[in-house]
Every structure is written in C-alpha cells, then in structure tokens.
Short mmCIF file of C-alpha atoms and ligand atoms in Angstrom, two decimals:
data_model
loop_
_atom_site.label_atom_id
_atom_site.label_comp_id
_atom_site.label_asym_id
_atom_site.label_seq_id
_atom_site.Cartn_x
_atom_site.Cartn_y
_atom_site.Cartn_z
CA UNK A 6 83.29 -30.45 48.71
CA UNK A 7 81.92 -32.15 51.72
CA UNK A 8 84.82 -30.01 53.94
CA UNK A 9 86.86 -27.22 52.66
CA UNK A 10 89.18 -25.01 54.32
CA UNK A 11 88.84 -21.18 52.69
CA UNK A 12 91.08 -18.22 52.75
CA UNK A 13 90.68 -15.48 50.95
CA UNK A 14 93.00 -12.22 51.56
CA UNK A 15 90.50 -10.62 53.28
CA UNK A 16 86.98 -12.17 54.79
CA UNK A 17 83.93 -10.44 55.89
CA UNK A 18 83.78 -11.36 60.16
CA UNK A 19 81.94 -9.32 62.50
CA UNK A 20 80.95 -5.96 60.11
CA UNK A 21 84.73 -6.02 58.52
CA UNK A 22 86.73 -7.13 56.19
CA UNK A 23 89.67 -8.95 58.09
CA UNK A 24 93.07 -10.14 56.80
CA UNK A 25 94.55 -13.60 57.56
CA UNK A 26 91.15 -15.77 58.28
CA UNK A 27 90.38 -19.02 57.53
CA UNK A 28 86.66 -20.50 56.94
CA UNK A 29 86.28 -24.21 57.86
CA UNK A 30 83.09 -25.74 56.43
CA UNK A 31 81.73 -29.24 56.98
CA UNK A 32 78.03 -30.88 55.24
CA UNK A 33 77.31 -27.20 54.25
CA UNK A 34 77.74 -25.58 57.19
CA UNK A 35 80.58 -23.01 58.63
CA UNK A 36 82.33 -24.93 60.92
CA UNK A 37 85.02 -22.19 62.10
CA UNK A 38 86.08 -19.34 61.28
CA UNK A 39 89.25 -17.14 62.40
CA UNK A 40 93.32 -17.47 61.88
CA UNK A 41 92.74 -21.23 62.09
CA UNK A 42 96.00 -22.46 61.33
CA UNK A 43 94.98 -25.20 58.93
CA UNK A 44 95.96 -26.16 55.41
CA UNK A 45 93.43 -23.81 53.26
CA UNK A 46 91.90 -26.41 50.57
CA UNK A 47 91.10 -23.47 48.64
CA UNK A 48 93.25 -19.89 48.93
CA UNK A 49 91.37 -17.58 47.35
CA UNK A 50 94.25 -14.61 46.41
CA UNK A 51 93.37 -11.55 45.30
CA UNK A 52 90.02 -11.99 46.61
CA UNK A 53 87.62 -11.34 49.45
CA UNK A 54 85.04 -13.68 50.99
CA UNK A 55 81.55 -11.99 51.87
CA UNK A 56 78.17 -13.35 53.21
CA UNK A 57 75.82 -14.43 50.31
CA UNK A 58 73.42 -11.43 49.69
CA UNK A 59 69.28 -12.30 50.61
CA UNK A 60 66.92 -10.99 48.46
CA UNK A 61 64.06 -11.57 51.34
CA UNK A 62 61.39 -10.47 48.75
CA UNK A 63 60.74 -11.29 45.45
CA UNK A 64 57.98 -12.44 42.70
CA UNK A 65 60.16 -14.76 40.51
CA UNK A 66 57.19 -14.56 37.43
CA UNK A 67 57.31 -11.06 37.76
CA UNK A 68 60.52 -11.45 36.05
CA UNK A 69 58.33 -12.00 32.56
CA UNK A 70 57.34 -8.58 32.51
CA UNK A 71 60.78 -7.04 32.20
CA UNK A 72 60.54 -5.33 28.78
CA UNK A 73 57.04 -5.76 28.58
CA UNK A 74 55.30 -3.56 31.03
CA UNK A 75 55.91 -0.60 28.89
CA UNK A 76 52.97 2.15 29.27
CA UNK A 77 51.06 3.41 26.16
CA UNK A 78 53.23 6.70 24.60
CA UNK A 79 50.96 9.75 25.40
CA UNK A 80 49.55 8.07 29.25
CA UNK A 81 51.13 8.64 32.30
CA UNK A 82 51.42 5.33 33.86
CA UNK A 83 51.37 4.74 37.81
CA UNK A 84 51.27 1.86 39.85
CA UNK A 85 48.30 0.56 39.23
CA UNK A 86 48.50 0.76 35.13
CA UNK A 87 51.70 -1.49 35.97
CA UNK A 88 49.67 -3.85 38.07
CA UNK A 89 47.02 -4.21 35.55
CA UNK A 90 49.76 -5.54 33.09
CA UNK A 91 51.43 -7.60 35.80
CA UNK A 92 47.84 -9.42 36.26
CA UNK A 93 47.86 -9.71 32.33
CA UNK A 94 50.91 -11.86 32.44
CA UNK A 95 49.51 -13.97 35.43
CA UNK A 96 46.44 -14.93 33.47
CA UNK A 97 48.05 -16.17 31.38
CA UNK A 98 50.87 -18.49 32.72
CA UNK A 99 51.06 -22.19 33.17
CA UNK A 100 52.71 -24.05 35.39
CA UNK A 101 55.54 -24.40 32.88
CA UNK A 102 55.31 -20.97 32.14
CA UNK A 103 55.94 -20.05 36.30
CA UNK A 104 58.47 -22.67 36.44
CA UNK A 105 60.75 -21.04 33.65
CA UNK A 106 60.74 -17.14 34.34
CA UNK A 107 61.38 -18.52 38.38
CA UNK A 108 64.09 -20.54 36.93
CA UNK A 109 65.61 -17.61 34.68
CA UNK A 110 64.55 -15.15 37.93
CA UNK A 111 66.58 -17.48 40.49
CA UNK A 112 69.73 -18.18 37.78
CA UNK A 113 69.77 -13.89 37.59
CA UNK A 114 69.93 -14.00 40.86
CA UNK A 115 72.70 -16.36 42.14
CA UNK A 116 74.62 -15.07 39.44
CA UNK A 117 74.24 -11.33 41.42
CA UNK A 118 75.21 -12.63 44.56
CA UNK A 119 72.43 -13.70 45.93
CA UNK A 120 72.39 -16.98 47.96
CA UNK A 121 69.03 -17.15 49.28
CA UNK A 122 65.51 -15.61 48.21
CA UNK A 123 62.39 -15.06 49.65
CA UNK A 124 59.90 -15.82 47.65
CA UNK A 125 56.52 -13.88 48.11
CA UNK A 126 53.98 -16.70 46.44
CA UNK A 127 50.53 -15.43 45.28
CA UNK A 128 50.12 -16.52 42.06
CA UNK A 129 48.81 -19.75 43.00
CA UNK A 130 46.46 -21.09 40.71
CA UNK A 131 46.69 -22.41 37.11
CA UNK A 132 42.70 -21.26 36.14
CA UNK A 133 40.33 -19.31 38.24
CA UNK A 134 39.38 -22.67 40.33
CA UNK A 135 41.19 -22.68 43.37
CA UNK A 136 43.65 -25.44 42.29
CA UNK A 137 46.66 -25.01 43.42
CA UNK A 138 48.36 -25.98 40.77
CA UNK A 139 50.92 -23.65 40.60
CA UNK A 140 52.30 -24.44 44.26
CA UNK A 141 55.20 -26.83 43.48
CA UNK A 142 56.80 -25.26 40.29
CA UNK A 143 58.71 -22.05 41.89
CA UNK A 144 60.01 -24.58 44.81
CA UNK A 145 61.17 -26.94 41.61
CA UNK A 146 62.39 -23.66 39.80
CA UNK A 147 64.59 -22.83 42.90
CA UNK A 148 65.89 -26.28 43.52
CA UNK A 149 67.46 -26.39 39.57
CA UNK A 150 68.79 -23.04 39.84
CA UNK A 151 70.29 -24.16 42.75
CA UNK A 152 69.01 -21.18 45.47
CA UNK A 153 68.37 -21.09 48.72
CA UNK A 154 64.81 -20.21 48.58
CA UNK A 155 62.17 -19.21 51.89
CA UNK A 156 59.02 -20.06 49.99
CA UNK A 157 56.55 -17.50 51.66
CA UNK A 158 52.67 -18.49 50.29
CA UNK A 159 50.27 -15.16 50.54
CA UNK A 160 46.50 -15.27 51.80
CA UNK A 161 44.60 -13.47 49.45
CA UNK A 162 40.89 -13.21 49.75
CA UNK A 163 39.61 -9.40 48.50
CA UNK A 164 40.23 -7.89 45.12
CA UNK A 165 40.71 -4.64 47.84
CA UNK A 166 39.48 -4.15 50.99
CA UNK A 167 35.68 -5.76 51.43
CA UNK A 168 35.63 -6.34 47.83
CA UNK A 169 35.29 -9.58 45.83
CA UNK A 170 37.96 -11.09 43.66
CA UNK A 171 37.65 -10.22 39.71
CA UNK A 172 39.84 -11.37 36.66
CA UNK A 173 43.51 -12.61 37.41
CA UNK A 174 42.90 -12.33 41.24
CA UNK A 175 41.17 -15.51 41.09
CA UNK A 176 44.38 -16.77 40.26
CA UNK A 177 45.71 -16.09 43.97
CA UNK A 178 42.69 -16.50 46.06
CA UNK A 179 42.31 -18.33 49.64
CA UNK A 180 39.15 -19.11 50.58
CA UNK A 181 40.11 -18.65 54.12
CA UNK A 182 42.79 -19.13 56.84
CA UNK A 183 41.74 -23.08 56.97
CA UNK A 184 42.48 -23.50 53.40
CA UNK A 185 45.61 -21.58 53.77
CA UNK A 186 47.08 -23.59 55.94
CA UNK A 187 46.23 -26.87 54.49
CA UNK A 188 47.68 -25.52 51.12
CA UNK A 189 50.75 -24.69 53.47
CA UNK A 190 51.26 -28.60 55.26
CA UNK A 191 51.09 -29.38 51.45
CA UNK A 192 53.76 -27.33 50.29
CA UNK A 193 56.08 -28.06 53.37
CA UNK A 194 55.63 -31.68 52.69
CA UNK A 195 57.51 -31.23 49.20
CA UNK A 196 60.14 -28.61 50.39
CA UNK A 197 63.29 -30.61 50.85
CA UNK A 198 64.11 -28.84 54.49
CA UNK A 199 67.71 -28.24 53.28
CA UNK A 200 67.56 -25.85 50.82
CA UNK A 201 63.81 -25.36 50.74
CA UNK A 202 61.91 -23.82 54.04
CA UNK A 203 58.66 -22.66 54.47
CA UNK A 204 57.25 -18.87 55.72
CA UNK A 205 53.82 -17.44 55.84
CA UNK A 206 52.52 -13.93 54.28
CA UNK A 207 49.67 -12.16 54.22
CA UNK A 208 49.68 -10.24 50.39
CA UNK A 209 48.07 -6.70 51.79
CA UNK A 210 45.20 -4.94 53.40
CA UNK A 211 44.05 -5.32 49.97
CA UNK A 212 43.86 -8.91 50.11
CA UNK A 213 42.23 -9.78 53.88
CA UNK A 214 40.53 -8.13 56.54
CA UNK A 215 41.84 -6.71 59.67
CA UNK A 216 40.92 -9.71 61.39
CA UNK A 217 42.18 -12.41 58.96
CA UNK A 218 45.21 -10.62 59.25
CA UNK A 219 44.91 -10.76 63.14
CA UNK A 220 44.21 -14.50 62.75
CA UNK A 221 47.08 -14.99 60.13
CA UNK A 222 49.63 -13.38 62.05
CA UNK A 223 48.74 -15.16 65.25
CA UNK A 224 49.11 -18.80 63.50
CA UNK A 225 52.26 -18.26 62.06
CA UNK A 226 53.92 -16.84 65.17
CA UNK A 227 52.50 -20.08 66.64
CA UNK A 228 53.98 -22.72 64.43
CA UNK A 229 57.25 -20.20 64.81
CA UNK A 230 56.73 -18.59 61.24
CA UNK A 231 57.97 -15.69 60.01
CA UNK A 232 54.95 -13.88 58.63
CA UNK A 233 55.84 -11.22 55.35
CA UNK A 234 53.00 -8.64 54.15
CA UNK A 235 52.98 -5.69 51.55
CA UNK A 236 52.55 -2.38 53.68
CA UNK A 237 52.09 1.00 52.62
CA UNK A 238 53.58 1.26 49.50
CA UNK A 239 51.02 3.26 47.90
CA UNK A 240 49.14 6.33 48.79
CA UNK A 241 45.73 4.83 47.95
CA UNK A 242 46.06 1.69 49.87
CA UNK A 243 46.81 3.71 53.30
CA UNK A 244 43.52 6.01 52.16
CA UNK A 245 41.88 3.02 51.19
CA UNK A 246 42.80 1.77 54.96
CA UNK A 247 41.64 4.81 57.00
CA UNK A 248 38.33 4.93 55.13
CA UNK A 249 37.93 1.42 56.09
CA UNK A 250 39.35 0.95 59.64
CA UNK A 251 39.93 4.58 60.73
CA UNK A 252 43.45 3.83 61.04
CA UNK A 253 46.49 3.05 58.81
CA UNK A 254 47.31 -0.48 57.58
CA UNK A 255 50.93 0.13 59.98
CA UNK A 256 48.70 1.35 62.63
CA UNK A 257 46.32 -2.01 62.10
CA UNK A 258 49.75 -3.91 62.25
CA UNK A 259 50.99 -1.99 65.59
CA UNK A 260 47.60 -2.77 67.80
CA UNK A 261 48.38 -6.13 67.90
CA UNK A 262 51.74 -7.83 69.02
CA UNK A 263 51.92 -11.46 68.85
CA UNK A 264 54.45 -13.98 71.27
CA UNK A 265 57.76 -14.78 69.21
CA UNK A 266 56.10 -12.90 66.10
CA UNK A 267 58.84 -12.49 63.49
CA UNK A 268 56.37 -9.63 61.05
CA UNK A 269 58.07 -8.09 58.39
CA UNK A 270 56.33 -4.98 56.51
CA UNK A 271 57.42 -4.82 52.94
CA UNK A 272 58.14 -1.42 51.76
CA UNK A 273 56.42 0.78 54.14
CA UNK A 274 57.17 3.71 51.71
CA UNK A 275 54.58 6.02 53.05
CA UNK A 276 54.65 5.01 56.81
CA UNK A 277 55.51 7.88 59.28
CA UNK A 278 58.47 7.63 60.85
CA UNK A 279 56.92 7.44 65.22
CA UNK A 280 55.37 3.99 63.53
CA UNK A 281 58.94 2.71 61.85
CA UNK A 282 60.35 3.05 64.98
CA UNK A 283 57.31 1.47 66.82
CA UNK A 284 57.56 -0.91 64.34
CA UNK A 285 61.30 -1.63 65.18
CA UNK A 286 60.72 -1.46 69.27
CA UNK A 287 58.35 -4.37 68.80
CA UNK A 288 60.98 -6.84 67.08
CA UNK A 289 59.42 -6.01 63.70
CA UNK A 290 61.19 -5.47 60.27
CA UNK A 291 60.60 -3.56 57.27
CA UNK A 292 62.18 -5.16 53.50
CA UNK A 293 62.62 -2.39 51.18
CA UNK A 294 63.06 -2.70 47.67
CA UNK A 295 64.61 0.08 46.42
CA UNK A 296 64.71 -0.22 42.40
CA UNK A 297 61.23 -1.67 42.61
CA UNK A 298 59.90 1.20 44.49
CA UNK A 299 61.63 3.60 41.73
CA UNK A 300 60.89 1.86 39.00
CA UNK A 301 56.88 2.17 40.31
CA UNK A 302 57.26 5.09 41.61
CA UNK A 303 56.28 4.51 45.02
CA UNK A 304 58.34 6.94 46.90
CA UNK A 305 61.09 7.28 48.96
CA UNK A 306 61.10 5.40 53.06
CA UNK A 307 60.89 8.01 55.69
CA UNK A 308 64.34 9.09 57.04
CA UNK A 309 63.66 7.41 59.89
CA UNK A 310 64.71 3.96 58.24
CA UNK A 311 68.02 4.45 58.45
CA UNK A 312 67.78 3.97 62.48
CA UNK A 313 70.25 1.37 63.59
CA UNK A 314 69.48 -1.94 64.40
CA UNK A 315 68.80 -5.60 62.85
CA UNK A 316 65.75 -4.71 61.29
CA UNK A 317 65.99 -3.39 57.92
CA UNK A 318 66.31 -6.02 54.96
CA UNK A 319 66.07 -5.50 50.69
CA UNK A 320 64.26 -7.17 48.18
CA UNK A 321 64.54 -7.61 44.28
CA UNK A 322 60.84 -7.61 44.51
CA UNK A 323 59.72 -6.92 40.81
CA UNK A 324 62.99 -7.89 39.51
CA UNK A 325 62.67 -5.66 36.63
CA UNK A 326 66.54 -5.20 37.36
CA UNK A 327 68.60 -8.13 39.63
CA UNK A 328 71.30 -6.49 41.11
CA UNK A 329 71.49 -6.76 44.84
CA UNK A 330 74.58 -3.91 44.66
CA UNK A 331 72.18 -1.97 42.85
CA UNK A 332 69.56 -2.52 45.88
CA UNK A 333 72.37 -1.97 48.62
CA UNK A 334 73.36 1.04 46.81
CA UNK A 335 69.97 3.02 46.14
CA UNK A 336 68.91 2.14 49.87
CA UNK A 337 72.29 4.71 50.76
CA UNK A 338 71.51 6.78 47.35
CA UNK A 339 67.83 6.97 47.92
CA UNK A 340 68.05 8.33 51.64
CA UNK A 341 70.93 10.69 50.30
CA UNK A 342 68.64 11.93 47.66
CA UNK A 343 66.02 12.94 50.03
CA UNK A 344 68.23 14.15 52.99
CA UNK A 345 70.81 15.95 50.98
CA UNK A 346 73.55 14.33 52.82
CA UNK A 347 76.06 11.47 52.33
CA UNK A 348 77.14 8.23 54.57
CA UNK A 349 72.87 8.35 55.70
CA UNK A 350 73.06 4.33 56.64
CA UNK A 351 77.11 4.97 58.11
CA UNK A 352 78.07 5.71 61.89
CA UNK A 353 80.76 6.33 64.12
CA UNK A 354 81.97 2.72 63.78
CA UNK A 355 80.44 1.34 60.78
CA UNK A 356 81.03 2.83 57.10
CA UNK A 357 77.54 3.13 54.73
CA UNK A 358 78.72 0.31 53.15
CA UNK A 359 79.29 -2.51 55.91
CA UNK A 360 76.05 -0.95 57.50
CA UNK A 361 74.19 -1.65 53.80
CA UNK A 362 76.09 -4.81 53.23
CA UNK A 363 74.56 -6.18 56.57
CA UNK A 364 70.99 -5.01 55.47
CA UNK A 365 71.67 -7.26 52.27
CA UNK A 366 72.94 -10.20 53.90
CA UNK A 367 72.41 -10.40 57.63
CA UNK A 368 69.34 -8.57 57.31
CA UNK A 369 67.26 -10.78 54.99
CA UNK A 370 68.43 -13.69 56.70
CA UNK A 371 66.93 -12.31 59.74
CA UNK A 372 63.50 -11.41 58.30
CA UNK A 373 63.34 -14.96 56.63
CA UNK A 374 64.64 -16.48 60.02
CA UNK A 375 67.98 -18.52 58.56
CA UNK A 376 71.06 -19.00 60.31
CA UNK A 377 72.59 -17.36 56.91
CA UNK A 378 73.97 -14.05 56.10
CA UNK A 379 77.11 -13.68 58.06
CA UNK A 380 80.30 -15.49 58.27
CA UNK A 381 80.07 -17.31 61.57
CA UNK A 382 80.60 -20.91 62.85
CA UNK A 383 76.84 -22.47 62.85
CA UNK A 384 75.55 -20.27 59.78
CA UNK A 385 75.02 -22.01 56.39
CA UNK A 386 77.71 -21.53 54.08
CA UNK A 387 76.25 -19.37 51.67
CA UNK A 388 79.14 -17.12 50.47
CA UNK A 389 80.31 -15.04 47.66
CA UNK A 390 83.96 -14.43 46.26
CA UNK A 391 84.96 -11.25 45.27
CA UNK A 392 87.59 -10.32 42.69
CA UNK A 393 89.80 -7.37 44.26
CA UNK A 394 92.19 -7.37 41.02
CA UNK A 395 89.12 -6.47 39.10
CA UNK A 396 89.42 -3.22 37.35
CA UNK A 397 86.81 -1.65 39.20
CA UNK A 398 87.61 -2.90 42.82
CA UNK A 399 91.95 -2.71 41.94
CA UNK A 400 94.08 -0.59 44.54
CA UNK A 401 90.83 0.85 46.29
CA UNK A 402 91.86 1.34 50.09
CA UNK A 403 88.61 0.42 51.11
CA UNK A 404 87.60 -2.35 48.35
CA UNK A 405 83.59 -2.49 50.03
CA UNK A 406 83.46 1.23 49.73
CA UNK A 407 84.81 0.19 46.04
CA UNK A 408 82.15 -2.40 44.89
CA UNK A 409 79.15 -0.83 46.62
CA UNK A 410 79.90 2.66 44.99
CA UNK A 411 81.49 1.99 41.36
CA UNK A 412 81.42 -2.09 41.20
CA UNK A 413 79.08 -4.28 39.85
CA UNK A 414 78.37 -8.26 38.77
CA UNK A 415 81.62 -8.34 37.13
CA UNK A 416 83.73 -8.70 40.48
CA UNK A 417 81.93 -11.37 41.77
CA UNK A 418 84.36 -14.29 41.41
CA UNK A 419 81.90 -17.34 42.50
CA UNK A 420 79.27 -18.25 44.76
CA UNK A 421 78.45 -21.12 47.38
CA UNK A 422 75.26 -22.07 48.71
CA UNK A 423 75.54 -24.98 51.66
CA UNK A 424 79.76 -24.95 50.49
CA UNK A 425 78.67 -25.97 46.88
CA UNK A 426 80.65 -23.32 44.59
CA UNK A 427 79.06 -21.99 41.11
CA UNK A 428 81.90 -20.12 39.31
CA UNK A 429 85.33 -20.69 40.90
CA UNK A 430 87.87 -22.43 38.81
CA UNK A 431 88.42 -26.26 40.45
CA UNK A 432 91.28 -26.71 43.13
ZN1 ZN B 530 55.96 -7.38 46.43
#
C-alpha cells in the first residue's frame, strides 16, 4: 500500500477527465501523475479516478438531530426554532455521546466521497464549566472513521451580540482570545499532524465582538491559520449587526485585511453581491452549504457567487443529508433556480460540472489550506473511484455531466485517504 501505481480509464488532471494516465503514489502522497509508462499495481477498468470531495464545514453532532428536529404540526418553524432544538441535543451530550454521532457523521461521509472534513468545533464543553472536555473526542471520532479531518475550534463568548451566554451556550463558551488559544496548543498537541491538522474559527458576530474578531483573525493569520466564521446566513443576524456596528457583519469583515489571512465566510446567504466580490479581490472565500441552507431556509447566495475563481468551497454543515453530489449539485440547481438559466457555475472552457466538482474538491482544500483536492504530484492522495459501468453513469458521453446530474453514492467504487483504499476489491 506503501506505493501503488493507479490507472483508471479515465482520471481527473487539470479540470478533465483524461484517458491513458497513470497515478504514482508513495507514503500517502501523489508522487506522479501522467502517461507514466509503468506497470499499474492497480488498473482500475471501467472506472474513473477523481479528487476526494472536502466537506470544509461541518458539525459532526449535528448529525443526532437528523429525524429529530421535527417542528410542532400547526407552527411554522424557522431557523431559530431549529437552533433551539439543536442546543437541546448539545445539553445533553457526553463525551461519548459527541464521539459516536462524529463517528457515524465521519463514516456517512467517507462513504459519500468525502476524503477530508472541516470540522467547525463549538460544542466544547461537557457541563456549563468551561472544561473542555469535549475537545479530544471528534479528533478520536475522525481518526476511527478514518477521515481526513481540519479540526477548526470556534471562539464563542456572547449568547448574541453584547449579550451574556444562557443555557446550552455555556457549553461552547471562551472566556477570551487567551483561553482560546491555550485550548488550541492543547488540541494541536493531540492531533497526529498526518491526518489530523489544526484551523481557527470565530462561530459569528453572535458569538464575539468586532474587536475579538479583529484580534482573532489577526492571530491566526499570524501562526499561518486559516480562520472559518458563520456570516450572514440569516436576516436577523445582519440587522442584529447594523444596529450594533452600523455596518454589516461582511462589511465588519471587509475593513480589515490581515497579511497571509486565509478568512473564509460560511454561507454569506444574504451578503450583496459588490461585498462577494470584495470579498474574493481580497484572497477571501465563502463555503456554502447548499442543503443546509434549504433545509433552514436561509436563502439562496447572491448571483454573484458563481464568479470564477478559487474561492468558492461546500459544506455538509448540518448534515441532515451527507451527500457531497447532492451539495455540488444544488450549488448549480440553486443558482439555476433563482436565475432561470442553466450551466450558471459553466464557461467557455469549463462544463457546470468540472467547475462544481472543483468547488467540492479543490475548493475546500483551499479554504482548509491542504495540499488535497486535485490530482497532482505533491497533493495527498485522497481519491475516489468511480464506477462508469454503473447503471446510472453507463454509455453517458460525458460520465461527470452523468454523476453530478442523475448519479448518486451508488457509483462510487472506493475511496483512499493518504493511498489507504476503503471499498475496492484487493489486487
Ligand atoms: Zn455551521
């Protein structure tokens, strides 16, 4: 396992998928790739090699609510009925009770495709004392399920802006950015640097003033940290904002630009599109999470999101459903929806679905800040096998159009994270 030669019929290199290329990989890593000439220690036939999908943000315990978050017959439910159930379930969680829905969250998720997560950690504490004790079990969760996981821990200080904690907040609180950080060097200390790194995030507006976020956002680009926050998906939190500040959380976010700051805003649902592209400009990235932000009705991402560029990534987020087709697909659907037109995310070179399969792969790679996410010499090997003699995916001229329209789970063959495969029948 160590080194393997791969050829599939067709492999995913440089935005297509190619005929006649080899992948050599070596300790986890791609070595080569191109027509090599060397023996292949594993031909793949009938099937097509693509990048490992990133799901760069999710809440693994969130997965406990699936089936369970239903709203009372007779009440409309909105987002904030939903979080008041989601803070339900995190009172009342244990450490093994965190450690086994991230397990069953991160199993879901390899089996979809995914390769790596990002996982956006608030729910920190196992009481309402500042303990901590929570830390360790989604890193141990992702390490059995055998992810690649970004572990991003979230400052959170106000139950909303200038307000104190209450009830199952006091589950995620940071007492302030000195804490934080010494919660952080312990948590990096038990992250086995291989398959387990380290990110910073700053949960909301909600959760820290303007200038903890300042200070936050500052730190991590100094230590070389990617730095994840939720922004704007809700109407009341941008109100909320401009009550507050007199400006926007996105326009709080765009004041300040920090050396070698890699900022991603998650969702961004209600941001206008001059401050997407600002937001782009300055080497920033938005994650959207499209069946999260249905399911919750947050809205649709102004059309403006569809710009090109490296900066767009998806999330499972909620991960009421795992499916990172499903994600790929309603980022394309969603935009189509709202524009009334088709091929939103394609261009003159690129079809909507290479352009969407980036996002997935490439994408969250590049808001967690891996070398992962495209089939290159020097990336991690973090791949996924596709079955093109599947039913759905059989004698389709263009078989990515073919799985990101009418595929699913069912044509994924197997999976590799650092070359070790999950699903393929032995050589
Ligand atoms: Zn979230």
């Amino acid at each position: 396992v160590n080194e393997q030669v791969l050829e599939a019929d067709l492999t995913y290199v440089d935005g297509r998928l190619r005929p006649g290329i080899q992948v050599a990989v070596r300790a986890g890593m791609i070595e080569a790739v191109g027509p090599l000439g060397l023996r292949a220690t594993r031909r793949l036939r009938d099937a097509a090699l693509v990048p490992g999908c990133v799901s760069a943000h999710s809440h693994a315990f969130q997965r406990g609510l699936r089936g369970h978050a239903r709203e009372i017959a007779g009440q409309a439910g909105n987002f904030w009925s939903w979080r008041d159930r989601m803070y339900a379930l995190a009172e009342e969680l244990d450490r093994d009770g965190v450690y086994t829905l991230s397990r069953l969250a991160f199993r879901e998720l390899r089996a979809a495709g995914v390769t790596t997560v990002g996982e956006f950690h608030y729910l920190r504490h196992a009481s309402s004392e500042r303990d901590y004790g929570l830390d360790g079990a989604v890193l141990d969760a992702a390490r059995d399920a055998r992810i690649r996981i970004v572990l991003l821990p979230a400052y959170y200080r106000t139950g909303g802006i200038a307000q104190p904690l209450t009830g199952a907040q006091l589950r995620f609180a940071t007492a302030d950015p000195d804490e934080y950080w010494q919660s952080w060097e312990r948590l990096a200390a038990g992250a086995d640097g291989s398959l387990a790194r380290l990110g910073a995030a700053v949960h909301s507006v909600r959760a820290a003033s303007a200038e903890e976020v300042a200070t936050m956002r500052s730190e991590a680009a100094r230590r070389g940290l990617v730095c994840h926050m939720h922004v704007e998906e809700q109407p009341r939190e941008v109100e909320d904002c401009r009550a507050a500040y007199g400006r926007t959380p996105m326009q709080l976010i765009l004041e300040n630009h920090y050396d070698g700051e890699r900022f991603t805003a998650v969702h961004a649902t209600q941001t206008p599109a001059a401050e997407l592209t600002q937001l782009a400009a300055s080497g920033g990235g938005v994650c959207v999470c499209p069946t999260t932000e249905a399911h919750l009705g947050d809205g649709i991402p102004d059309a403006a999101i569809a710009a090109p560029g490296d900066w767009l990534s998806l999330g499972t987020d909620a991960n009421a459903r795992i499916s990172m087709l499903d994600e790929m697909r309603w980022l394309e659907y969603g935009q189509r929806l709202g524009q009334r037109s088709r091929d939103v995310f394609g261009g003159p070179e690129r079809t909507w679905a290479e352009r969407v399969l980036d996002i997935g792969t490439a994408g969250g790679a590049a808001a967690l800040g891996l070398p992962a996410g495209r089939i290159r010499a020097g990336a991690y090997a973090d791949l996924v096998a596709l079955d093109l003699s599947h039913p759905t995916l059989s004698g389709a001229a263009d078989p990515l159009g073919a799985w990101l329209t009418g595929g699913d789970e069912r044509a994924i063959l197997g999976t590799a994270v650092a070359g070790e495969w999950e699903g393929l029948p032995a050589d």
